[in-house]
Coordinates of C-alpha atoms in Angstrom, one line a residue:
Chain A
X273 CA 95.5 -108.5 30.2
X274 CA 96.3 -109.6 26.7
X275 CA 96.7 -107.2 23.8
X276 CA 95.5 -108.8 20.2
X277 CA 95.8 -107.0 17.2
X278 CA 94.2 -109.5 14.6
X279 CA 90.5 -110.5 14.2
X280 CA 91.3 -114.1 14.2
X281 CA 93.5 -114.0 17.4
X282 CA 90.7 -112.2 19.1
X283 CA 88.1 -114.8 17.9
X284 CA 90.2 -117.7 19.0
X285 CA 90.8 -116.2 22.2
X286 CA 87.0 -115.3 23.0
X287 CA 86.2 -118.6 21.7
X288 CA 88.0 -120.6 24.6
X289 CA 86.1 -118.6 27.3
X290 CA 82.7 -118.9 25.4
X291 CA 83.0 -122.7 25.3
X292 CA 83.2 -122.4 29.2
X293 CA 80.2 -120.4 29.4
X294 CA 81.7 -117.2 30.4
X295 CA 79.8 -114.2 29.6
X296 CA 81.4 -111.4 27.5
X297 CA 81.2 -107.5 27.9
X298 CA 82.7 -105.3 25.2
X299 CA 83.7 -101.8 25.6
X300 CA 84.1 -100.2 22.2
X301 CA 86.3 -97.1 22.3
X302 CA 88.4 -94.8 19.9
X303 CA 91.0 -94.8 22.7
X304 CA 92.8 -92.0 24.5
X305 CA 91.1 -93.4 27.4
X306 CA 90.2 -91.2 30.3
X307 CA 88.2 -91.8 33.7
X308 CA 84.9 -92.0 31.7
X309 CA 86.0 -94.9 29.5
X310 CA 87.7 -96.4 32.6
X311 CA 84.4 -96.3 34.5
X312 CA 82.9 -98.4 31.6
X313 CA 85.7 -100.9 31.8
X314 CA 85.1 -101.4 35.6
X315 CA 81.5 -101.8 35.2
X316 CA 81.8 -104.6 32.7
X317 CA 84.7 -106.1 34.8
X318 CA 82.1 -106.1 37.7
X319 CA 79.2 -107.7 35.3
X320 CA 81.1 -110.0 33.0
X321 CA 83.4 -112.8 33.2
X322 CA 85.5 -111.8 30.3
X323 CA 85.9 -108.0 29.3
X324 CA 87.2 -106.9 26.0
X325 CA 88.1 -103.1 25.2
X326 CA 88.7 -102.2 21.8
X327 CA 90.7 -99.2 20.5
X328 CA 90.1 -98.1 17.0
X329 CA 89.9 -94.8 15.5
X330 CA 87.4 -95.6 12.8
X331 CA 87.9 -93.4 9.7
X332 CA 84.4 -94.3 8.5
X333 CA 82.9 -91.9 11.0
X334 CA 85.0 -89.0 10.5
X335 CA 83.9 -86.6 7.5
X336 CA 86.9 -85.6 5.4
X337 CA 86.8 -82.1 6.9
X338 CA 87.0 -83.7 10.3
X339 CA 89.8 -84.4 12.9
X340 CA 91.0 -88.0 11.9
X341 CA 94.4 -87.3 11.4
X342 CA 94.8 -85.2 14.7
X343 CA 92.6 -87.5 16.8
X344 CA 94.6 -88.0 19.8
X345 CA 96.1 -91.3 20.1
X346 CA 98.2 -93.2 23.1
X347 CA 98.4 -96.7 22.8
X348 CA 100.7 -97.6 26.0
X349 CA 98.5 -95.1 28.0
X350 CA 95.4 -96.9 26.6
X351 CA 96.8 -100.5 27.8
X352 CA 97.7 -99.2 31.3
X353 CA 94.3 -97.6 31.6
X354 CA 92.3 -100.5 30.2
X355 CA 94.5 -103.1 32.6
X356 CA 93.9 -101.1 35.5
X357 CA 90.1 -100.9 34.9
X358 CA 89.9 -104.8 34.7
X359 CA 89.9 -105.4 31.2
X360 CA 91.0 -109.0 29.9
X361 CA 91.6 -108.5 26.4
X362 CA 92.7 -105.0 24.5
X363 CA 91.9 -105.5 20.9
X364 CA 94.0 -102.8 19.1
X365 CA 93.7 -103.5 15.4
X366 CA 95.3 -101.7 12.7
X367 CA 93.3 -99.9 9.7
X368 CA 94.4 -102.9 7.2
X369 CA 93.2 -105.3 9.8
X370 CA 89.7 -104.1 10.3
X371 CA 89.5 -102.6 6.5
X372 CA 91.6 -104.8 4.1
X373 CA 90.8 -102.9 1.1
X374 CA 91.1 -99.5 2.9
X375 CA 88.5 -97.1 3.8
X376 CA 87.2 -96.7 0.2
X377 CA 87.0 -100.5 -0.2
X378 CA 84.1 -100.6 2.6
X379 CA 81.3 -100.8 0.5
X380 CA 78.9 -101.6 3.2
X381 CA 77.0 -99.2 5.6
X382 CA 74.9 -99.8 8.5
X383 CA 72.6 -96.7 9.1
X384 CA 69.8 -95.7 11.4
X385 CA 67.3 -93.3 10.1
X386 CA 65.3 -90.6 11.8
X387 CA 67.7 -90.8 15.1
X388 CA 70.9 -89.8 13.0
X389 CA 69.3 -86.7 11.3
X390 CA 68.8 -84.5 14.4
X391 CA 71.6 -83.0 16.5
X392 CA 75.0 -84.4 15.8
X393 CA 73.7 -85.8 12.7
X394 CA 73.0 -82.2 11.1
X395 CA 76.6 -81.3 11.3
X396 CA 77.9 -84.9 10.8
X397 CA 75.8 -86.5 8.3
X398 CA 78.0 -89.4 7.5
X399 CA 79.1 -89.9 11.3
X400 CA 76.4 -92.3 12.8
X401 CA 76.5 -94.8 9.6
X402 CA 80.3 -95.0 10.1
X403 CA 79.9 -95.6 13.9
X404 CA 77.1 -98.0 13.2
X405 CA 79.0 -99.8 10.7
X406 CA 82.1 -100.6 12.9
X407 CA 79.7 -101.1 15.9
X408 CA 78.1 -103.8 14.0
X409 CA 81.3 -105.3 13.0
X410 CA 82.7 -105.3 16.4
X411 CA 79.7 -107.2 17.5
X412 CA 80.2 -109.8 14.9
X413 CA 84.0 -110.2 15.8
X414 CA 83.7 -110.4 19.4
X415 CA 80.1 -111.6 20.0
X416 CA 79.6 -110.0 23.2
X417 CA 76.6 -110.5 25.7
X418 CA 76.7 -107.0 26.8
X419 CA 78.1 -103.8 25.5
X420 CA 78.8 -100.7 27.3
X421 CA 78.5 -97.2 26.2
X422 CA 78.9 -93.9 27.8
X423 CA 75.7 -91.5 28.1
X424 CA 78.1 -88.8 27.1
X425 CA 77.5 -89.9 23.4
X426 CA 73.7 -90.5 24.3
X427 CA 72.7 -90.0 20.8
X428 CA 75.1 -92.8 19.6
X429 CA 73.8 -95.0 22.5
X430 CA 70.0 -94.4 21.4
X431 CA 71.0 -95.3 17.6
X432 CA 73.0 -98.5 18.5
X433 CA 70.0 -99.6 20.8
X434 CA 67.6 -99.1 17.6
X435 CA 70.3 -100.8 15.5
X436 CA 70.5 -103.9 18.1
X437 CA 66.7 -103.8 18.1
X438 CA 66.2 -103.8 14.3
X439 CA 68.9 -106.2 13.4
X440 CA 68.3 -108.7 16.4
X441 CA 71.7 -108.6 17.7
X442 CA 72.0 -110.9 20.6
X443 CA 73.6 -108.1 22.7
X444 CA 72.3 -106.2 26.0
X445 CA 73.3 -102.4 25.7
X446 CA 74.4 -100.7 29.0
X447 CA 74.3 -97.0 29.1
X448 CA 76.9 -95.7 31.7
X449 CA 76.6 -92.1 33.6
X450 CA 78.9 -89.5 32.3
X451 CA 82.0 -88.9 34.1
X452 CA 82.7 -85.5 34.7
X453 CA 85.8 -83.3 35.7
X454 CA 85.3 -81.4 39.4
X455 CA 83.9 -78.3 37.7
X456 CA 81.4 -80.2 35.8
X457 CA 82.8 -80.7 32.2
X458 CA 82.0 -84.0 30.7
X459 CA 85.2 -85.8 30.2
X460 CA 86.3 -86.2 26.6
X461 CA 89.1 -87.4 24.5
X462 CA 88.9 -84.1 22.7
X463 CA 89.4 -81.8 26.0
X464 CA 93.0 -82.1 25.6
X465 CA 92.8 -79.7 23.0
X466 CA 91.4 -76.9 24.9
X467 CA 93.5 -74.1 25.6
X468 CA 93.7 -72.7 29.3
X469 CA 91.2 -69.8 28.5
X470 CA 88.9 -72.5 26.5
X471 CA 89.2 -75.0 29.4
X472 CA 87.9 -72.4 31.9
X473 CA 84.9 -71.7 29.7
X474 CA 84.1 -75.0 28.9
X475 CA 82.2 -76.1 31.9
X476 CA 79.4 -73.4 30.8
X477 CA 78.0 -76.3 28.7
X478 CA 77.2 -78.4 31.6
X479 CA 75.9 -75.6 33.6
X480 CA 73.7 -74.4 30.6
X481 CA 72.2 -77.9 30.8
X482 CA 71.9 -78.2 34.6
X483 CA 70.4 -74.6 34.7
X484 CA 67.5 -75.8 32.3
X485 CA 67.0 -79.0 33.8
X486 CA 66.4 -77.2 37.4
X487 CA 64.2 -75.0 35.7
X488 CA 62.1 -77.9 34.4
X489 CA 62.2 -79.3 37.8
X490 CA 60.6 -76.1 39.1
X491 CA 57.8 -76.6 36.7
X492 CA 58.8 -74.7 33.5
X493 CA 58.0 -76.9 30.6
X494 CA 58.1 -74.5 27.6
X495 CA 61.3 -75.5 25.6
X496 CA 61.5 -71.9 24.2
X497 CA 62.0 -70.8 27.8
X498 CA 64.3 -73.5 28.7
X499 CA 66.6 -73.0 25.6
X500 CA 66.5 -69.2 26.5
X501 CA 67.7 -70.3 29.9
X502 CA 70.7 -72.3 28.4
X503 CA 71.3 -69.6 26.1
X504 CA 71.9 -67.1 28.8
X505 CA 74.2 -69.1 30.5
X506 CA 76.4 -70.0 27.6
X507 CA 76.4 -66.2 26.7
X508 CA 78.3 -65.6 29.9
X509 CA 81.3 -67.1 28.1
X510 CA 81.9 -65.2 25.0
X511 CA 84.0 -67.7 23.5
X512 CA 81.6 -70.4 23.5
X513 CA 79.9 -70.8 20.0
X514 CA 76.5 -72.5 20.3
X515 CA 75.9 -75.4 17.6
X516 CA 73.0 -76.6 19.3
X517 CA 70.7 -76.6 22.5
X518 CA 67.9 -79.1 22.2
X519 CA 65.1 -80.6 24.6
X520 CA 64.4 -83.9 23.2
X521 CA 62.3 -87.3 23.7
X522 CA 65.2 -89.7 24.9
X523 CA 64.0 -92.6 22.9
X524 CA 63.0 -91.1 19.5
X525 CA 65.4 -87.9 20.0
X526 CA 62.7 -86.0 18.4
X527 CA 62.8 -82.1 19.4
X528 CA 59.9 -81.1 21.7
X529 CA 58.0 -78.0 22.3
X530 CA 57.0 -78.9 25.8
X531 CA 59.2 -80.8 28.1
X532 CA 58.2 -83.3 30.8
X533 CA 60.2 -85.5 33.3
X534 CA 61.7 -87.7 30.7
X535 CA 63.2 -84.9 28.4
X536 CA 66.6 -84.8 27.6
X537 CA 68.8 -81.6 27.2
X538 CA 71.4 -81.8 24.8
X539 CA 74.1 -79.1 23.6
X540 CA 77.0 -78.6 21.4
X541 CA 79.3 -76.0 21.9
X542 CA 82.4 -75.0 20.0
X543 CA 85.4 -73.4 22.1
X544 CA 87.8 -72.3 19.0
X545 CA 88.4 -75.2 16.8
X546 CA 87.2 -77.7 19.8
X547 CA 83.8 -78.8 19.7
X548 CA 82.3 -80.3 23.0
X549 CA 79.1 -82.0 23.5
X550 CA 77.1 -82.8 26.7
X551 CA 73.6 -84.0 27.8
X552 CA 71.6 -84.8 30.8
X553 CA 68.0 -85.3 32.3
X554 CA 66.5 -84.5 35.7
X555 CA 67.9 -87.9 37.2
X556 CA 71.6 -86.5 37.0
X557 CA 70.5 -83.5 39.0
X558 CA 70.4 -86.1 42.0
X559 CA 73.6 -88.0 41.3
X560 CA 75.8 -87.7 44.2
X561 CA 78.8 -88.6 42.0
X562 CA 78.4 -85.3 40.1
X563 CA 78.5 -83.1 43.1
X564 CA 79.9 -80.2 40.6
X565 CA 76.9 -80.0 38.6
X566 CA 74.3 -80.9 41.0
X567 CA 74.9 -77.9 43.5
Chain B
X133 CA 61.4 -131.0 11.3
X134 CA 60.5 -128.5 13.8
X135 CA 58.5 -125.5 13.0
X136 CA 59.2 -122.3 15.0
X137 CA 57.6 -119.1 14.7
X138 CA 59.4 -116.7 17.5
X139 CA 63.0 -115.4 17.5
X140 CA 63.4 -116.5 21.0
X141 CA 62.1 -120.3 20.3
X142 CA 64.5 -120.5 17.6
X143 CA 67.5 -119.1 19.5
X144 CA 66.8 -121.5 22.4
X145 CA 66.5 -124.5 20.1
X146 CA 69.9 -123.5 18.2
X147 CA 71.6 -122.8 21.3
X148 CA 71.2 -126.5 22.5
X149 CA 73.1 -127.7 19.4
X150 CA 75.5 -124.9 19.6
X151 CA 76.5 -126.3 23.0
X152 CA 77.1 -129.7 21.4
X153 CA 79.5 -128.4 19.2
X154 CA 77.2 -128.8 16.0
X155 CA 77.6 -127.0 12.9
X156 CA 74.8 -124.8 11.9
X157 CA 73.5 -124.1 8.2
X158 CA 71.2 -121.6 7.3
X159 CA 68.9 -121.4 4.1
X160 CA 67.3 -118.1 4.1
X161 CA 64.2 -117.9 1.7
X162 CA 61.2 -116.1 0.9
X163 CA 59.1 -119.4 0.7
X164 CA 56.9 -120.8 -2.1
X165 CA 60.1 -123.3 -2.1
X166 CA 60.9 -125.0 -5.6
X167 CA 63.6 -127.7 -6.2
X168 CA 66.2 -124.9 -6.5
X169 CA 65.4 -124.1 -2.8
X170 CA 65.3 -127.7 -2.2
X171 CA 69.0 -128.0 -3.5
X172 CA 70.0 -125.6 -1.1
X173 CA 68.7 -127.5 1.6
X174 CA 70.1 -130.6 0.7
X175 CA 73.4 -129.2 0.3
X176 CA 73.2 -127.8 3.9
X177 CA 72.2 -131.1 5.1
X178 CA 75.1 -132.8 3.4
X179 CA 77.5 -130.2 5.1
X180 CA 76.0 -129.2 8.5
X181 CA 74.8 -130.9 11.5
X182 CA 71.8 -128.7 11.7
X183 CA 69.8 -127.0 9.0
X184 CA 67.6 -124.1 9.5
X185 CA 65.4 -123.0 6.7
X186 CA 63.8 -119.7 7.2
X187 CA 60.5 -118.4 5.3
X188 CA 59.8 -114.9 5.5
X189 CA 58.6 -112.6 2.8
X190 CA 60.6 -109.4 3.7
X191 CA 58.4 -106.2 3.0
X192 CA 61.6 -104.3 3.3
X193 CA 63.0 -105.5 0.1
X194 CA 59.7 -104.8 -1.9
X195 CA 59.1 -101.4 -3.2
X196 CA 55.5 -99.8 -2.8
X197 CA 55.0 -100.6 -6.4
X198 CA 56.0 -104.3 -6.3
X199 CA 54.4 -107.6 -6.0
X200 CA 54.7 -107.8 -2.1
X201 CA 50.8 -108.5 -1.3
X202 CA 50.9 -110.9 -4.3
X203 CA 53.9 -112.8 -3.8
X204 CA 53.1 -116.4 -3.5
X205 CA 52.9 -118.0 -0.3
X206 CA 52.3 -121.8 0.6
X207 CA 53.5 -122.5 4.4
X208 CA 52.1 -126.0 4.0
X209 CA 54.0 -126.9 0.8
X210 CA 57.1 -125.1 2.3
X211 CA 56.9 -127.2 5.1
X212 CA 56.8 -130.5 3.2
X213 CA 59.4 -129.3 0.8
X214 CA 61.9 -128.3 3.8
X215 CA 61.4 -131.5 5.7
X216 CA 62.0 -133.7 2.7
X217 CA 65.0 -132.0 1.5
X218 CA 66.5 -132.2 4.9
X219 CA 65.8 -129.2 6.9
X220 CA 65.9 -129.5 11.0
X221 CA 64.2 -126.4 11.8
X222 CA 61.8 -124.4 9.9
X223 CA 61.5 -120.6 11.1
X224 CA 58.2 -119.1 9.7
X225 CA 57.9 -115.8 11.7
X226 CA 55.2 -113.4 11.2
X227 CA 55.7 -109.8 10.3
X228 CA 55.0 -108.7 13.9
X229 CA 57.7 -111.1 15.2
X230 CA 60.2 -109.8 12.8
X231 CA 59.4 -106.3 13.0
X232 CA 57.4 -105.6 16.1
X233 CA 57.2 -101.8 15.5
X234 CA 56.1 -102.4 11.7
X235 CA 57.8 -101.8 8.6
X236 CA 57.8 -98.1 9.1
X237 CA 59.5 -98.6 12.6
X238 CA 62.4 -100.3 11.1
X239 CA 65.0 -97.5 11.3
X240 CA 68.2 -99.3 10.7
X241 CA 69.2 -100.2 7.0
X242 CA 72.2 -102.1 5.7
X243 CA 73.3 -101.3 2.5
X244 CA 76.2 -102.3 0.1
X245 CA 77.0 -99.4 -2.3
X246 CA 78.2 -99.8 -6.1
X247 CA 77.4 -103.6 -6.0
X248 CA 73.5 -102.6 -5.3
X249 CA 73.4 -99.7 -8.1
X250 CA 73.7 -101.9 -11.1
X251 CA 71.6 -104.5 -12.8
X252 CA 68.5 -105.3 -10.5
X253 CA 69.7 -102.0 -8.4
X254 CA 68.6 -100.0 -11.2
X255 CA 65.1 -100.9 -11.5
X256 CA 64.9 -101.7 -7.7
X257 CA 67.0 -98.9 -5.9
X258 CA 65.7 -100.1 -2.4
X259 CA 65.7 -103.7 -3.0
X260 CA 69.2 -105.0 -2.0
X261 CA 69.2 -102.7 1.2
X262 CA 66.1 -104.5 2.3
X263 CA 67.5 -107.6 1.7
X264 CA 70.8 -107.2 3.3
X265 CA 69.1 -105.7 6.5
X266 CA 67.0 -108.8 7.0
X267 CA 69.9 -111.1 6.0
X268 CA 72.1 -109.6 8.6
X269 CA 68.8 -109.7 10.9
X270 CA 68.7 -113.5 10.2
X271 CA 72.5 -114.1 10.6
X272 CA 72.1 -112.4 14.1
X273 CA 69.2 -114.7 15.2
X274 CA 70.5 -117.9 13.8
X275 CA 74.5 -117.5 14.3
X276 CA 75.0 -119.9 11.2
X277 CA 78.4 -121.3 10.4
X278 CA 77.6 -121.5 6.9
X279 CA 74.7 -119.8 4.7
X280 CA 73.3 -121.0 1.2
X281 CA 72.5 -118.8 -1.3
X282 CA 71.4 -119.6 -4.8
X283 CA 73.2 -118.3 -7.9
X284 CA 70.0 -117.5 -9.6
X285 CA 69.9 -114.4 -7.5
X286 CA 74.0 -114.0 -8.3
X287 CA 74.0 -110.2 -7.7
X288 CA 72.4 -110.8 -4.3
X289 CA 75.2 -113.4 -3.4
X290 CA 77.8 -111.0 -4.4
X291 CA 76.2 -108.2 -2.4
X292 CA 75.8 -110.7 1.0
X293 CA 79.3 -111.6 0.3
X294 CA 80.5 -107.9 0.6
X295 CA 78.6 -107.5 3.6
X296 CA 80.0 -110.4 5.3
X297 CA 83.4 -109.4 4.4
X298 CA 83.0 -105.8 5.6
X299 CA 80.8 -106.4 8.8
X300 CA 83.1 -109.4 9.6
X301 CA 80.1 -111.8 10.1
X302 CA 81.6 -115.3 11.1
X303 CA 79.4 -116.9 8.4
X304 CA 80.8 -118.6 5.4
X305 CA 78.6 -118.4 2.3
X306 CA 78.1 -121.0 -0.4
X307 CA 76.6 -120.2 -3.6
X308 CA 74.6 -122.9 -5.4
X309 CA 74.3 -123.6 -9.0
X310 CA 71.0 -122.4 -10.6
X311 CA 68.3 -125.3 -10.9
X312 CA 66.6 -125.3 -14.3
X313 CA 63.4 -126.8 -15.8
X314 CA 64.1 -129.3 -18.5
X315 CA 63.8 -126.5 -21.2
X316 CA 66.5 -124.4 -19.4
X317 CA 64.1 -121.9 -17.7
X318 CA 65.7 -121.0 -14.2
X319 CA 63.3 -121.8 -11.6
X320 CA 61.9 -119.1 -9.5
X321 CA 58.6 -118.7 -7.4
X322 CA 57.8 -116.3 -9.8
X323 CA 57.2 -118.5 -12.6
X324 CA 54.0 -119.6 -11.4
X325 CA 52.5 -116.3 -12.9
X326 CA 53.6 -116.9 -16.4
X327 CA 50.6 -117.7 -18.8
X328 CA 51.0 -120.6 -21.1
X329 CA 52.0 -118.4 -23.8
X330 CA 54.6 -116.4 -21.7
X331 CA 55.8 -119.8 -20.2
X332 CA 56.8 -121.1 -23.6
X333 CA 58.4 -118.1 -24.5
X334 CA 60.6 -117.5 -21.3
X335 CA 63.3 -120.0 -21.8
X336 CA 64.6 -117.6 -24.5
X337 CA 66.6 -115.7 -21.5
X338 CA 68.4 -118.7 -20.8
X339 CA 69.0 -119.3 -24.4
X340 CA 70.3 -115.9 -25.0
X341 CA 72.9 -116.2 -22.3
X342 CA 74.1 -119.6 -23.2
X343 CA 74.3 -118.3 -27.0
X344 CA 76.5 -115.3 -25.6
X345 CA 78.6 -117.6 -23.3
X346 CA 79.2 -120.1 -26.1
X347 CA 80.2 -117.1 -28.4
X348 CA 82.7 -116.2 -26.0
X349 CA 83.9 -119.6 -25.4
X350 CA 84.6 -119.3 -29.2
X351 CA 86.7 -116.3 -28.9
X352 CA 84.4 -113.4 -29.3
X353 CA 85.1 -110.8 -26.3
X354 CA 83.6 -107.8 -27.7
X355 CA 80.7 -106.8 -25.2
X356 CA 78.9 -104.9 -28.0
X357 CA 78.8 -108.2 -30.1
X358 CA 77.9 -110.5 -27.1
X359 CA 75.0 -108.3 -26.3
X360 CA 73.7 -108.0 -29.8
X361 CA 73.8 -111.9 -29.9
X362 CA 71.6 -112.0 -26.7
X363 CA 69.3 -109.4 -28.3
X364 CA 69.0 -111.6 -31.4
X365 CA 67.7 -114.8 -29.4
X366 CA 65.6 -112.5 -27.3
X367 CA 63.8 -111.0 -30.4
X368 CA 62.9 -114.5 -31.7
X369 CA 60.0 -114.2 -28.9
X370 CA 58.1 -111.0 -29.3
X371 CA 56.6 -111.0 -25.9
X372 CA 59.9 -110.8 -24.1
X373 CA 60.9 -107.3 -23.1
X374 CA 64.3 -106.9 -22.1
X375 CA 65.0 -104.9 -19.3
X376 CA 68.6 -105.3 -19.3
X377 CA 71.5 -107.8 -20.9
X378 CA 74.7 -107.1 -19.1
X379 CA 78.3 -108.7 -19.1
X380 CA 80.0 -108.1 -16.0
X381 CA 83.0 -108.7 -13.8
X382 CA 81.7 -111.5 -11.2
X383 CA 83.2 -109.6 -8.1
X384 CA 82.7 -106.1 -8.7
X385 CA 79.5 -106.5 -11.1
X386 CA 81.2 -103.6 -13.1
X387 CA 80.1 -103.8 -16.7
X388 CA 82.5 -104.7 -19.3
X389 CA 83.5 -103.8 -22.8
X390 CA 85.6 -106.8 -23.2
X391 CA 84.6 -110.0 -21.8
X392 CA 87.1 -112.9 -20.5
X393 CA 86.8 -116.3 -19.1
X394 CA 85.7 -115.1 -15.5
X395 CA 83.0 -112.7 -17.2
X396 CA 79.3 -113.3 -16.2
X397 CA 76.1 -112.8 -18.3
X398 CA 73.0 -111.3 -16.7
X399 CA 69.6 -110.8 -18.1
X400 CA 66.2 -109.4 -17.0
X401 CA 63.2 -109.7 -19.2
X402 CA 59.6 -109.0 -18.8
X403 CA 56.9 -111.4 -20.2
X404 CA 53.8 -109.4 -19.4
X405 CA 53.9 -108.4 -16.1
X406 CA 56.4 -111.0 -14.9
X407 CA 59.9 -110.0 -14.6
X408 CA 62.3 -112.9 -14.9
X409 CA 66.1 -112.7 -14.1
X410 CA 69.0 -115.2 -15.0
X411 CA 72.6 -115.3 -15.1
X412 CA 75.4 -117.8 -16.2
X413 CA 79.2 -117.9 -16.5
X414 CA 81.2 -120.2 -18.9
X415 CA 81.4 -122.8 -16.4
X416 CA 77.6 -123.4 -16.5
X417 CA 77.9 -124.5 -20.2
X418 CA 79.8 -127.6 -19.1
X419 CA 77.4 -128.7 -16.2
X420 CA 75.9 -132.2 -16.9
X421 CA 72.8 -131.5 -14.9
X422 CA 71.8 -128.6 -17.0
X423 CA 71.5 -130.4 -20.1
X424 CA 68.9 -128.2 -21.6
X425 CA 71.3 -125.1 -21.5
X426 CA 74.6 -127.2 -22.4
X427 CA 73.3 -128.6 -25.7

């Protein structure tokens, strides 16, 4: 695996492979790679000739009040994880390389309306525009055939999908299943901040989503009652502060009053200062690989 | 010259040329092509192996109150002009092809802050975001090496330049000099709407900019006095209603109080319902090809 830190180096390297007709897979990340990221890289390696993993903690998607400076970073660990998962190129640009005029010098913003206003967008109103801006930039730098995103950030995936459609990016998006800890907790770079007590309570979020999905699978379609089910589960862990629990259409992300088999369950819960998100739909109840939440 | 109407046809056609290592030039337009557009296509033909002219009256850059439905259209004439100027491909997509879900279904918006707030942006607050969104889409569809824009829409060029920089589009932008009628009027698709009386008065805009630029070249740097010079010239034509007359930095587009040799003069003037814009800097005073305004 080669590690590159400049846009021009990366472009030159990719151009050689493109000339040979190779397919190019991109896995954009903010680093501190865990098994969830590794699963994206492995999938890309199985499907593409050349796999590029990018690690860039993008300041545009953090509000001033958020955890940019404390966001976990581990370049040596990321390098090992990316190489072991099958990445060919690791792109590790500095802030100066991505935004030569600094964060304030970035005048351009790519935003996706409607989809960005709900759920994560309610508490993080500038987050998705920052994310789309850097994803568009990474697409323009790498020119991938296929890009891999985890369903853990399902709203992000839906928004990038809309951006790709509206702006005609010539990129196929692949949404990969959420990787979970044995007790069902969705893997996240932020899990490292959980105290022992918070970590013990955190699986309650996945459990709440599963309980509601199971209730739906047994015929309960009232979102009011499904949400009550989720709340009941969360309330078994007093330290979990619910930010939202939603049942939405998986394409429009619009909140539903009546759920159906396509509906998706979303939750954001704070454990102390650590904010965790998760989501699932009925299909995940059947995944053998998620024994912890399907039983 | 081949005419294509779908994104997939255009991409397939371009891909063949790209595989042969050909350089690709793009001239995005809203059609009703005049000599100014032709000069862009000719420049592209001189510099690129494959020249694509696009004609699409992009609804995203018109406000509800603006002249979308009456914007002049002439596909047969555009085809003749583009072919004669040296275009290899003419891309003429319908609304449905560009925006399959309709204008309201386009959730994504590419905007460039600061640069879009001044001058044209003051009276047309959504215009530049609509323009950037379609230019980003056309870049993604055509994948040009070089794109050609006229300096008539200098603010547009500055905004696209910022977008290309911030989003790392792998496209070189070329700004081409304004083409003028023999009496100095900047060529514009909207000139066709001028009545005989309005057409006779319209060159006053270019004359005002020239008078101010000449005053600057003779040492007058006070923008208040330069603006007064422009106003004096405009006021010789009572039917010209000034919307703005500005002296700005050519990169930041920020209004100046003291002009210097890099400063650029901009004006927007209404003649009846027809709104005309123009701009120039000191270099244009010396252009042999613009005898009408340099004497």
